[in-house]
Amino acid sequence: MAATLSLTHYGPAQLDSERKTLLDVYEDVYADRLNDPFFSTDRYWQRLEGYASRDGFAFVVGTIDTEPIGYALGYTLPAGSGWWNELKSDAKEKDLIEDGRRTFALTEIMVSESRRRRGYARQLHDQLLADRDEERATLLVLPENAAAQAAYASWGWRKLGEIKPFDDSPTYDAMLLTLK
């Protein structure tokens, strides 16, 4: 039986105070990739600071007792966002236009290795996306991450195409979920 997960919602003002929690979970989840410059802890923190500077930034941390076991975070894509610039897809142009209110980018969802396969990721996902004003959400997932791919599909996400968001990043599957 899964332990009860406590969920706490945060905004950009709490990013620095929650730094240790966020990085501890990140380093657990990405332990085998931390030597890759793209996945290094410093580079990850730089991305988080960038996300936190965006409108609509929010994150949810899950704890069991007092132990942080995971989190989900994201922000609203700004008008004219370059998010879709490198998308390889037959998507219609109108589906790729961002107006600063249309799409929430779920940029991270992770659960510590020892706490996986218990429904915690879904709880973090649902809490973060609850009551969002955007009409849809997007996320990027590694194609070889079969467990995450299956989970997202069962939660209603659909693949839009492939995307390489940074020159030194892997290629990801870009997914969409209708919120409203």
JSON list of C-alpha atoms in Angstrom, two decimals, residues 74-179:
[
{"chain": "A", "resi": 74, "resn": "GLY", "atom": "CA", "xyz": [6.32, 24.36, -15.36]},
{"chain": "A", "resi": 75, "resn": "TYR", "atom": "CA", "xyz": [5.28, 27.74, -16.73]},
{"chain": "A", "resi": 76, "resn": "THR", "atom": "CA", "xyz": [3.05, 29.36, -19.32]},
{"chain": "A", "resi": 77, "resn": "LEU", "atom": "CA", "xyz": [4.60, 29.59, -22.77]},
{"chain": "A", "resi": 78, "resn": "PRO", "atom": "CA", "xyz": [5.00, 33.29, -23.67]},
{"chain": "A", "resi": 79, "resn": "ALA", "atom": "CA", "xyz": [3.55, 34.90, -26.79]},
{"chain": "A", "resi": 80, "resn": "GLY", "atom": "CA", "xyz": [5.73, 34.09, -29.77]},
{"chain": "A", "resi": 81, "resn": "SER", "atom": "CA", "xyz": [7.53, 31.36, -27.82]},
{"chain": "A", "resi": 82, "resn": "GLY", "atom": "CA", "xyz": [10.28, 29.46, -29.60]},
{"chain": "A", "resi": 83, "resn": "TRP", "atom": "CA", "xyz": [9.18, 26.22, -27.89]},
{"chain": "A", "resi": 84, "resn": "TRP", "atom": "CA", "xyz": [8.02, 24.70, -31.19]},
{"chain": "A", "resi": 85, "resn": "ASN", "atom": "CA", "xyz": [10.88, 26.01, -33.40]},
{"chain": "A", "resi": 86, "resn": "GLU", "atom": "CA", "xyz": [12.67, 22.68, -33.84]},
{"chain": "A", "resi": 87, "resn": "LEU", "atom": "CA", "xyz": [9.54, 20.51, -33.93]},
{"chain": "A", "resi": 88, "resn": "LYS", "atom": "CA", "xyz": [9.61, 17.72, -36.52]},
{"chain": "A", "resi": 89, "resn": "SER", "atom": "CA", "xyz": [5.94, 17.08, -37.19]},
{"chain": "A", "resi": 90, "resn": "ASP", "atom": "CA", "xyz": [3.12, 17.58, -39.64]},
{"chain": "A", "resi": 91, "resn": "ALA", "atom": "CA", "xyz": [1.31, 19.76, -37.11]},
{"chain": "A", "resi": 92, "resn": "LYS", "atom": "CA", "xyz": [-0.72, 22.61, -38.48]},
{"chain": "A", "resi": 93, "resn": "GLU", "atom": "CA", "xyz": [0.80, 26.08, -38.14]},
{"chain": "A", "resi": 94, "resn": "LYS", "atom": "CA", "xyz": [-2.19, 27.25, -36.05]},
{"chain": "A", "resi": 95, "resn": "ASP", "atom": "CA", "xyz": [-1.44, 24.51, -33.50]},
{"chain": "A", "resi": 96, "resn": "LEU", "atom": "CA", "xyz": [2.02, 25.99, -32.90]},
{"chain": "A", "resi": 97, "resn": "ILE", "atom": "CA", "xyz": [1.07, 29.63, -32.26]},
{"chain": "A", "resi": 98, "resn": "GLU", "atom": "CA", "xyz": [1.49, 30.81, -28.68]},
{"chain": "A", "resi": 99, "resn": "ASP", "atom": "CA", "xyz": [-0.28, 33.89, -27.35]},
{"chain": "A", "resi": 100, "resn": "GLY", "atom": "CA", "xyz": [1.04, 33.90, -23.78]},
{"chain": "A", "resi": 101, "resn": "ARG", "atom": "CA", "xyz": [-2.09, 32.26, -22.37]},
{"chain": "A", "resi": 102, "resn": "ARG", "atom": "CA", "xyz": [-2.64, 29.15, -24.48]},
{"chain": "A", "resi": 103, "resn": "THR", "atom": "CA", "xyz": [-0.14, 26.52, -23.30]},
{"chain": "A", "resi": 104, "resn": "PHE", "atom": "CA", "xyz": [1.36, 25.42, -19.99]},
{"chain": "A", "resi": 105, "resn": "ALA", "atom": "CA", "xyz": [4.77, 23.78, -20.40]},
{"chain": "A", "resi": 106, "resn": "LEU", "atom": "CA", "xyz": [5.15, 20.98, -17.85]},
{"chain": "A", "resi": 107, "resn": "THR", "atom": "CA", "xyz": [8.94, 21.06, -17.89]},
{"chain": "A", "resi": 108, "resn": "GLU", "atom": "CA", "xyz": [9.69, 18.60, -15.09]},
{"chain": "A", "resi": 109, "resn": "ILE", "atom": "CA", "xyz": [7.97, 15.74, -13.37]},
{"chain": "A", "resi": 110, "resn": "MET", "atom": "CA", "xyz": [10.10, 13.38, -11.36]},
{"chain": "A", "resi": 111, "resn": "VAL", "atom": "CA", "xyz": [9.85, 10.91, -8.52]},
{"chain": "A", "resi": 112, "resn": "SER", "atom": "CA", "xyz": [12.79, 9.46, -6.60]},
{"chain": "A", "resi": 113, "resn": "GLU", "atom": "CA", "xyz": [13.84, 6.02, -7.80]},
{"chain": "A", "resi": 114, "resn": "SER", "atom": "CA", "xyz": [12.79, 4.26, -4.58]},
{"chain": "A", "resi": 115, "resn": "ARG", "atom": "CA", "xyz": [9.26, 5.75, -4.71]},
{"chain": "A", "resi": 116, "resn": "ARG", "atom": "CA", "xyz": [8.27, 5.00, -8.30]},
{"chain": "A", "resi": 117, "resn": "ARG", "atom": "CA", "xyz": [5.34, 2.94, -9.59]},
{"chain": "A", "resi": 118, "resn": "ARG", "atom": "CA", "xyz": [3.03, 3.94, -6.74]},
{"chain": "A", "resi": 119, "resn": "GLY", "atom": "CA", "xyz": [0.94, 6.64, -8.40]},
{"chain": "A", "resi": 120, "resn": "TYR", "atom": "CA", "xyz": [2.90, 9.59, -7.01]},
{"chain": "A", "resi": 121, "resn": "ALA", "atom": "CA", "xyz": [3.84, 11.02, -10.41]},
{"chain": "A", "resi": 122, "resn": "ARG", "atom": "CA", "xyz": [0.16, 11.12, -11.37]},
{"chain": "A", "resi": 123, "resn": "GLN", "atom": "CA", "xyz": [-0.71, 12.94, -8.16]},
{"chain": "A", "resi": 124, "resn": "LEU", "atom": "CA", "xyz": [2.04, 15.53, -8.76]},
{"chain": "A", "resi": 125, "resn": "HIS", "atom": "CA", "xyz": [0.92, 15.90, -12.39]},
{"chain": "A", "resi": 126, "resn": "ASP", "atom": "CA", "xyz": [-2.73, 16.34, -11.51]},
{"chain": "A", "resi": 127, "resn": "GLN", "atom": "CA", "xyz": [-2.05, 18.82, -8.70]},
{"chain": "A", "resi": 128, "resn": "LEU", "atom": "CA", "xyz": [0.19, 20.98, -10.88]},
{"chain": "A", "resi": 129, "resn": "LEU", "atom": "CA", "xyz": [-2.32, 21.05, -13.74]},
{"chain": "A", "resi": 130, "resn": "ALA", "atom": "CA", "xyz": [-5.41, 21.51, -11.58]},
{"chain": "A", "resi": 131, "resn": "ASP", "atom": "CA", "xyz": [-7.05, 24.90, -12.02]},
{"chain": "A", "resi": 132, "resn": "ARG", "atom": "CA", "xyz": [-4.64, 26.09, -14.74]},
{"chain": "A", "resi": 133, "resn": "ASP", "atom": "CA", "xyz": [-6.08, 28.79, -16.99]},
{"chain": "A", "resi": 134, "resn": "GLU", "atom": "CA", "xyz": [-4.34, 27.52, -20.13]},
{"chain": "A", "resi": 135, "resn": "GLU", "atom": "CA", "xyz": [-6.33, 25.49, -22.67]},
{"chain": "A", "resi": 136, "resn": "ARG", "atom": "CA", "xyz": [-3.61, 22.87, -23.07]},
{"chain": "A", "resi": 137, "resn": "ALA", "atom": "CA", "xyz": [-0.30, 21.62, -21.71]},
{"chain": "A", "resi": 138, "resn": "THR", "atom": "CA", "xyz": [2.85, 20.36, -23.36]},
{"chain": "A", "resi": 139, "resn": "LEU", "atom": "CA", "xyz": [5.77, 18.29, -22.14]},
{"chain": "A", "resi": 140, "resn": "LEU", "atom": "CA", "xyz": [8.88, 16.66, -23.54]},
{"chain": "A", "resi": 141, "resn": "VAL", "atom": "CA", "xyz": [9.77, 13.04, -22.81]},
{"chain": "A", "resi": 142, "resn": "LEU", "atom": "CA", "xyz": [12.66, 10.89, -23.93]},
{"chain": "A", "resi": 143, "resn": "PRO", "atom": "CA", "xyz": [11.46, 8.38, -26.55]},
{"chain": "A", "resi": 144, "resn": "GLU", "atom": "CA", "xyz": [13.23, 5.51, -24.76]},
{"chain": "A", "resi": 145, "resn": "ASN", "atom": "CA", "xyz": [11.49, 6.25, -21.43]},
{"chain": "A", "resi": 146, "resn": "ALA", "atom": "CA", "xyz": [8.83, 3.58, -21.95]},
{"chain": "A", "resi": 147, "resn": "ALA", "atom": "CA", "xyz": [7.37, 3.87, -18.44]},
{"chain": "A", "resi": 148, "resn": "ALA", "atom": "CA", "xyz": [6.81, 7.62, -18.76]},
{"chain": "A", "resi": 149, "resn": "GLN", "atom": "CA", "xyz": [5.52, 7.27, -22.33]},
{"chain": "A", "resi": 150, "resn": "ALA", "atom": "CA", "xyz": [2.95, 4.69, -21.18]},
{"chain": "A", "resi": 151, "resn": "ALA", "atom": "CA", "xyz": [1.92, 6.78, -18.16]},
{"chain": "A", "resi": 152, "resn": "TYR", "atom": "CA", "xyz": [1.44, 9.94, -20.22]},
{"chain": "A", "resi": 153, "resn": "ALA", "atom": "CA", "xyz": [-0.60, 8.10, -22.84]},
{"chain": "A", "resi": 154, "resn": "SER", "atom": "CA", "xyz": [-2.85, 6.66, -20.13]},
{"chain": "A", "resi": 155, "resn": "TRP", "atom": "CA", "xyz": [-3.30, 10.18, -18.69]},
{"chain": "A", "resi": 156, "resn": "GLY", "atom": "CA", "xyz": [-4.54, 11.51, -22.04]},
{"chain": "A", "resi": 157, "resn": "TRP", "atom": "CA", "xyz": [-1.37, 12.97, -23.55]},
{"chain": "A", "resi": 158, "resn": "ARG", "atom": "CA", "xyz": [-0.75, 12.56, -27.29]},
{"chain": "A", "resi": 159, "resn": "LYS", "atom": "CA", "xyz": [2.48, 12.82, -29.24]},
{"chain": "A", "resi": 160, "resn": "LEU", "atom": "CA", "xyz": [2.75, 15.85, -31.54]},
{"chain": "A", "resi": 161, "resn": "GLY", "atom": "CA", "xyz": [6.24, 15.16, -32.94]},
{"chain": "A", "resi": 162, "resn": "GLU", "atom": "CA", "xyz": [9.94, 15.14, -32.08]},
{"chain": "A", "resi": 163, "resn": "ILE", "atom": "CA", "xyz": [11.91, 18.12, -30.86]},
{"chain": "A", "resi": 164, "resn": "LYS", "atom": "CA", "xyz": [15.50, 18.96, -29.89]},
{"chain": "A", "resi": 165, "resn": "PRO", "atom": "CA", "xyz": [15.14, 22.02, -27.65]},
{"chain": "A", "resi": 166, "resn": "PHE", "atom": "CA", "xyz": [18.86, 22.76, -27.15]},
{"chain": "A", "resi": 167, "resn": "ASP", "atom": "CA", "xyz": [21.89, 22.13, -29.32]},
{"chain": "A", "resi": 168, "resn": "ASP", "atom": "CA", "xyz": [23.37, 19.78, -26.72]},
{"chain": "A", "resi": 169, "resn": "SER", "atom": "CA", "xyz": [20.13, 18.15, -25.58]},
{"chain": "A", "resi": 170, "resn": "PRO", "atom": "CA", "xyz": [18.69, 14.81, -26.59]},
{"chain": "A", "resi": 171, "resn": "THR", "atom": "CA", "xyz": [15.78, 14.65, -29.01]},
{"chain": "A", "resi": 172, "resn": "TYR", "atom": "CA", "xyz": [12.47, 14.33, -27.17]},
{"chain": "A", "resi": 173, "resn": "ASP", "atom": "CA", "xyz": [8.91, 13.44, -28.04]},
{"chain": "A", "resi": 174, "resn": "ALA", "atom": "CA", "xyz": [6.74, 16.56, -27.72]},
{"chain": "A", "resi": 175, "resn": "MET", "atom": "CA", "xyz": [3.35, 15.75, -26.22]},
{"chain": "A", "resi": 176, "resn": "LEU", "atom": "CA", "xyz": [0.10, 17.68, -25.75]},
{"chain": "A", "resi": 177, "resn": "LEU", "atom": "CA", "xyz": [-2.80, 17.41, -23.32]},
{"chain": "A", "resi": 178, "resn": "THR", "atom": "CA", "xyz": [-6.07, 19.30, -23.60]},
{"chain": "A", "resi": 179, "resn": "LEU", "atom": "CA", "xyz": [-6.90, 21.01, -20.29]}
]
